[in-house]
Amino acid sequence: MKETNTDTAHFDDTKNEASRRMEFMEEVRRCADALKRGEIILYPTDTIWGIGCDATNPEAVKRIYALKKRADSKAMIVLVDSLAMLERHVDEVPEVAYQLIDVAVRPLTVVYDKGRGLAPELLAEDGSVGIRLTHDLFCRALCRQLRRPIVSTSANVSGMPSARFHHEIAQEIKDGVDYVAQWRLDDTSASRPSSVIKLSKDGEINILRP
């Protein structure tokens, strides 16, 4: 499977590469420690800025729903760092999913028929769950440090515009999380939400968001 390094440009500023990588890993550690404590964070993703928590922690997930003032019937997306982590949290990964993930040229969220090992609040009424295998360096490192999937939902109150960049995030959201990642705070690279498709076990594809 191809790897897309979406953070490379952030290692070539005035600091030397080794120093930037140390800074990067220290920030990953801080975020992961917060997630391990059951806290919720603001962090940059492979699409837009998001609110996140340990996707296996029901209480943390409930806090995100409360912060966003969002009905808990609306499931949230989960990020994983590898196919192995994906397979641990889905009853069955259709063969076509591997093919679509491999050829995707932009972030792709796949809604699978039945999730497992995740906070129940993340599953739709039919048991399905949206999961994205992220190629973003920060998100992947965070999943690996936590060793669990991470919730990824837009950093906004439900019904309000999504925040593409850190400076667009409402103060209400910033005040409502436990930790704000100090990585890519000034990044204004073009970004947009992921494509979303729903797959059934028989391989039927339904495009939910192009």
CSV table of C-alpha atoms in Angstrom, one decimal:
chain,number,residue,atom,x,y,z
A,1,MET,CA,0.0,0.0,0.0
A,2,LYS,CA,1.3,3.4,-0.8
A,3,GLU,CA,2.2,5.8,2.0
A,4,THR,CA,1.3,9.5,1.8
A,5,ASN,CA,3.5,11.7,4.0
A,6,THR,CA,1.4,14.8,4.6
A,7,ASP,CA,3.7,16.3,7.3
A,8,THR,CA,7.1,16.3,5.5
A,9,ALA,CA,6.9,20.0,4.8
A,10,HIS,CA,6.7,20.7,8.5
A,11,PHE,CA,10.2,19.4,9.1
A,12,ASP,CA,12.0,21.8,6.8
A,13,ASP,CA,11.7,25.2,8.5
A,14,THR,CA,14.5,27.1,10.3
A,15,LYS,CA,15.1,24.4,12.9
A,16,ASN,CA,17.2,21.4,12.0
A,17,GLU,CA,15.4,18.2,11.2
A,18,ALA,CA,16.4,16.3,14.3
A,19,SER,CA,15.2,19.1,16.5
A,20,ARG,CA,11.8,19.2,14.7
A,21,ARG,CA,11.4,15.5,14.9
A,22,MET,CA,12.1,15.6,18.7
A,23,GLU,CA,9.5,18.4,19.0
A,24,PHE,CA,7.0,16.3,16.9
A,25,MET,CA,7.4,13.2,19.0
A,26,GLU,CA,7.2,15.1,22.3
A,27,GLU,CA,3.9,16.6,21.2
A,28,VAL,CA,2.6,13.2,20.1
A,29,ARG,CA,3.5,12.0,23.6
A,30,ARG,CA,1.7,14.8,25.3
A,31,CYS,CA,-1.5,14.2,23.3
A,32,ALA,CA,-1.3,10.4,23.8
A,33,ASP,CA,-0.9,10.9,27.6
A,34,ALA,CA,-4.0,13.1,27.6
A,35,LEU,CA,-6.0,10.5,25.7
A,36,LYS,CA,-4.8,7.7,28.1
A,37,ARG,CA,-6.1,9.8,31.0
A,38,GLY,CA,-9.6,9.8,29.3
A,39,GLU,CA,-9.3,13.4,28.2
A,40,ILE,CA,-10.4,15.0,25.0
A,41,ILE,CA,-8.0,17.0,22.7
A,42,LEU,CA,-8.0,19.4,19.7
A,43,TYR,CA,-5.5,18.2,17.1
A,44,PRO,CA,-4.7,18.5,13.4
A,45,THR,CA,-5.8,15.6,11.2
A,46,ASP,CA,-5.3,14.5,7.6
A,47,THR,CA,-8.3,16.7,6.7
A,48,ILE,CA,-9.4,19.5,9.0
A,49,TRP,CA,-8.8,20.3,12.7
A,50,GLY,CA,-10.6,17.8,14.9
A,51,ILE,CA,-11.7,17.0,18.4
A,52,GLY,CA,-10.5,13.6,19.5
A,53,CYS,CA,-10.4,11.0,22.3
A,54,ASP,CA,-9.6,7.4,22.8
A,55,ALA,CA,-12.2,5.7,20.7
A,56,THR,CA,-12.6,2.8,23.2
A,57,ASN,CA,-13.5,5.2,26.1
A,58,PRO,CA,-17.3,5.7,26.3
A,59,GLU,CA,-17.1,8.6,28.8
A,60,ALA,CA,-14.6,10.5,26.7
A,61,VAL,CA,-16.8,10.0,23.6
A,62,LYS,CA,-19.9,11.3,25.6
A,63,ARG,CA,-17.9,14.4,26.5
A,64,ILE,CA,-17.3,15.2,22.8
A,65,TYR,CA,-21.0,14.8,22.0
A,66,ALA,CA,-21.8,17.2,24.8
A,67,LEU,CA,-19.1,19.7,23.7
A,68,LYS,CA,-20.4,19.7,20.1
A,69,LYS,CA,-24.0,19.8,21.3
A,70,ARG,CA,-24.6,17.0,18.9
A,71,ALA,CA,-27.2,14.2,19.1
A,72,ASP,CA,-25.5,11.0,20.1
A,73,SER,CA,-27.5,9.2,17.3
A,74,LYS,CA,-25.0,10.8,14.8
A,75,ALA,CA,-22.0,8.5,14.8
A,76,MET,CA,-18.5,10.0,14.6
A,77,ILE,CA,-15.5,9.0,12.5
A,78,VAL,CA,-12.6,6.9,14.0
A,79,LEU,CA,-9.0,7.0,12.8
A,80,VAL,CA,-6.6,4.0,12.7
A,81,ASP,CA,-3.0,3.8,11.8
A,82,SER,CA,-2.8,0.5,10.0
A,83,LEU,CA,-4.8,-2.3,8.4
A,84,ALA,CA,-4.1,-4.5,11.5
A,85,MET,CA,-5.8,-1.9,13.7
A,86,LEU,CA,-8.7,-1.6,11.3
A,87,GLU,CA,-9.2,-5.4,11.3
A,88,ARG,CA,-9.3,-5.5,15.1
A,89,HIS,CA,-12.2,-3.1,15.1
A,90,VAL,CA,-14.4,-4.3,12.3
A,91,ASP,CA,-16.2,-7.7,12.2
A,92,GLU,CA,-15.3,-8.1,8.5
A,93,VAL,CA,-13.4,-6.0,6.1
A,94,PRO,CA,-14.7,-6.6,2.6
A,95,GLU,CA,-12.0,-7.3,0.0
A,96,VAL,CA,-13.1,-4.2,-2.0
A,97,ALA,CA,-12.2,-2.0,1.0
A,98,TYR,CA,-8.5,-2.9,0.7
A,99,GLN,CA,-8.6,-2.0,-3.0
A,100,LEU,CA,-10.3,1.3,-2.4
A,101,ILE,CA,-7.9,2.3,0.5
A,102,ASP,CA,-5.0,1.4,-1.7
A,103,VAL,CA,-6.0,3.5,-4.7
A,104,ALA,CA,-7.5,6.5,-2.8
A,105,VAL,CA,-5.8,9.8,-3.7
A,106,ARG,CA,-7.4,11.8,-0.8
A,107,PRO,CA,-8.5,10.8,2.7
A,108,LEU,CA,-11.2,8.1,2.6
A,109,THR,CA,-13.6,7.2,5.3
A,110,VAL,CA,-15.2,3.8,4.9
A,111,VAL,CA,-18.4,2.9,6.8
A,112,TYR,CA,-18.3,-0.8,7.7
A,113,ASP,CA,-21.3,-2.9,8.6
A,114,LYS,CA,-20.3,-3.8,12.1
A,115,GLY,CA,-17.7,-2.2,14.4
A,116,ARG,CA,-16.3,-3.9,17.5
A,117,GLY,CA,-14.2,-3.0,20.5
A,118,LEU,CA,-15.2,0.6,20.3
A,119,ALA,CA,-17.2,2.9,22.5
A,120,PRO,CA,-20.9,2.0,21.7
A,121,GLU,CA,-21.6,5.7,21.2
A,122,LEU,CA,-19.5,5.6,18.1
A,123,LEU,CA,-21.7,3.1,16.3
A,124,ALA,CA,-24.8,3.9,14.3
A,125,GLU,CA,-28.1,2.4,15.2
A,126,ASP,CA,-27.4,-0.5,12.8
A,127,GLY,CA,-24.0,-1.1,14.3
A,128,SER,CA,-22.0,0.3,11.5
A,129,VAL,CA,-19.0,2.6,12.0
A,130,GLY,CA,-17.0,5.0,9.9
A,131,ILE,CA,-13.2,4.4,10.0
A,132,ARG,CA,-10.4,6.1,8.1
A,133,LEU,CA,-6.9,4.6,7.8
A,134,THR,CA,-4.9,7.8,8.1
A,135,HIS,CA,-1.6,8.5,6.3
A,136,ASP,CA,-1.0,11.7,8.2
A,137,LEU,CA,2.2,11.5,10.2
A,138,PHE,CA,0.9,13.1,13.4
A,139,CYS,CA,-2.4,11.1,13.5
A,140,ARG,CA,-0.6,7.8,12.8
A,141,ALA,CA,2.0,8.5,15.4
A,142,LEU,CA,-0.7,9.3,17.9
A,143,CYS,CA,-2.6,6.1,17.2
A,144,ARG,CA,0.6,4.1,17.6
A,145,GLN,CA,1.5,5.9,20.8
A,146,LEU,CA,-2.0,5.3,22.2
A,147,ARG,CA,-2.2,1.8,20.7
A,148,ARG,CA,-5.9,2.4,20.1
A,149,PRO,CA,-8.1,4.1,17.5
A,150,ILE,CA,-8.8,7.8,17.9
A,151,VAL,CA,-12.1,9.7,17.4
A,152,SER,CA,-11.9,12.4,14.7
A,153,THR,CA,-14.8,14.8,14.5
A,154,SER,CA,-14.9,18.4,13.3
A,155,ALA,CA,-13.9,21.1,15.8
A,156,ASN,CA,-17.1,22.9,15.9
A,157,VAL,CA,-20.5,23.1,17.6
A,158,SER,CA,-23.0,21.0,15.6
A,159,GLY,CA,-24.6,23.0,12.8
A,160,MET,CA,-21.8,25.5,12.7
A,161,PRO,CA,-19.1,25.7,9.9
A,162,SER,CA,-16.2,23.3,10.3
A,163,ALA,CA,-12.8,24.8,11.3
A,164,ARG,CA,-10.3,24.2,8.5
A,165,PHE,CA,-7.5,25.8,10.5
A,166,HIS,CA,-6.7,26.3,14.2
A,167,HIS,CA,-7.4,30.0,14.1
A,168,GLU,CA,-11.0,29.3,12.9
A,169,ILE,CA,-11.8,27.1,16.0
A,170,ALA,CA,-14.4,28.8,18.2
A,171,GLN,CA,-13.2,29.7,21.7
A,172,GLU,CA,-16.0,27.7,23.2
A,173,ILE,CA,-14.5,24.5,21.7
A,174,LYS,CA,-11.0,25.4,22.7
A,175,ASP,CA,-12.1,26.0,26.3
A,176,GLY,CA,-14.1,22.7,26.3
A,177,VAL,CA,-11.2,20.4,25.6
A,178,ASP,CA,-8.5,19.3,28.0
A,179,TYR,CA,-5.5,19.8,25.7
A,180,VAL,CA,-4.8,21.6,22.4
A,181,ALA,CA,-2.0,20.0,20.3
A,182,GLN,CA,0.8,22.4,19.6
A,183,TRP,CA,1.6,21.0,16.2
A,184,ARG,CA,0.7,22.7,12.9
A,185,LEU,CA,-1.0,25.6,14.8
A,186,ASP,CA,-0.1,28.1,12.0
A,187,ASP,CA,-0.7,25.7,9.1
A,188,THR,CA,-3.0,27.1,6.5
A,189,SER,CA,-2.5,24.4,3.8
A,190,ALA,CA,-5.7,23.7,1.8
A,191,SER,CA,-7.8,20.9,3.3
A,192,ARG,CA,-11.3,19.5,3.1
A,193,PRO,CA,-13.3,16.7,4.7
A,194,SER,CA,-12.7,13.1,3.6
A,195,SER,CA,-14.7,11.2,1.0
A,196,VAL,CA,-17.2,8.9,2.7
A,197,ILE,CA,-18.4,5.6,1.4
A,198,LYS,CA,-20.5,2.8,2.9
A,199,LEU,CA,-19.6,-0.8,2.2
A,200,SER,CA,-21.7,-3.9,2.9
A,201,LYS,CA,-20.2,-7.3,3.5
A,202,ASP,CA,-21.2,-8.4,-0.1
A,203,GLY,CA,-19.1,-5.5,-1.5
A,204,GLU,CA,-22.0,-3.1,-2.4
A,205,ILE,CA,-20.7,0.5,-2.4
A,206,ASN,CA,-22.8,3.5,-1.5
A,207,ILE,CA,-21.2,7.0,-1.8
A,208,LEU,CA,-22.2,9.1,1.2
A,209,ARG,CA,-19.9,12.1,0.5
A,210,PRO,CA,-17.9,12.3,-2.8
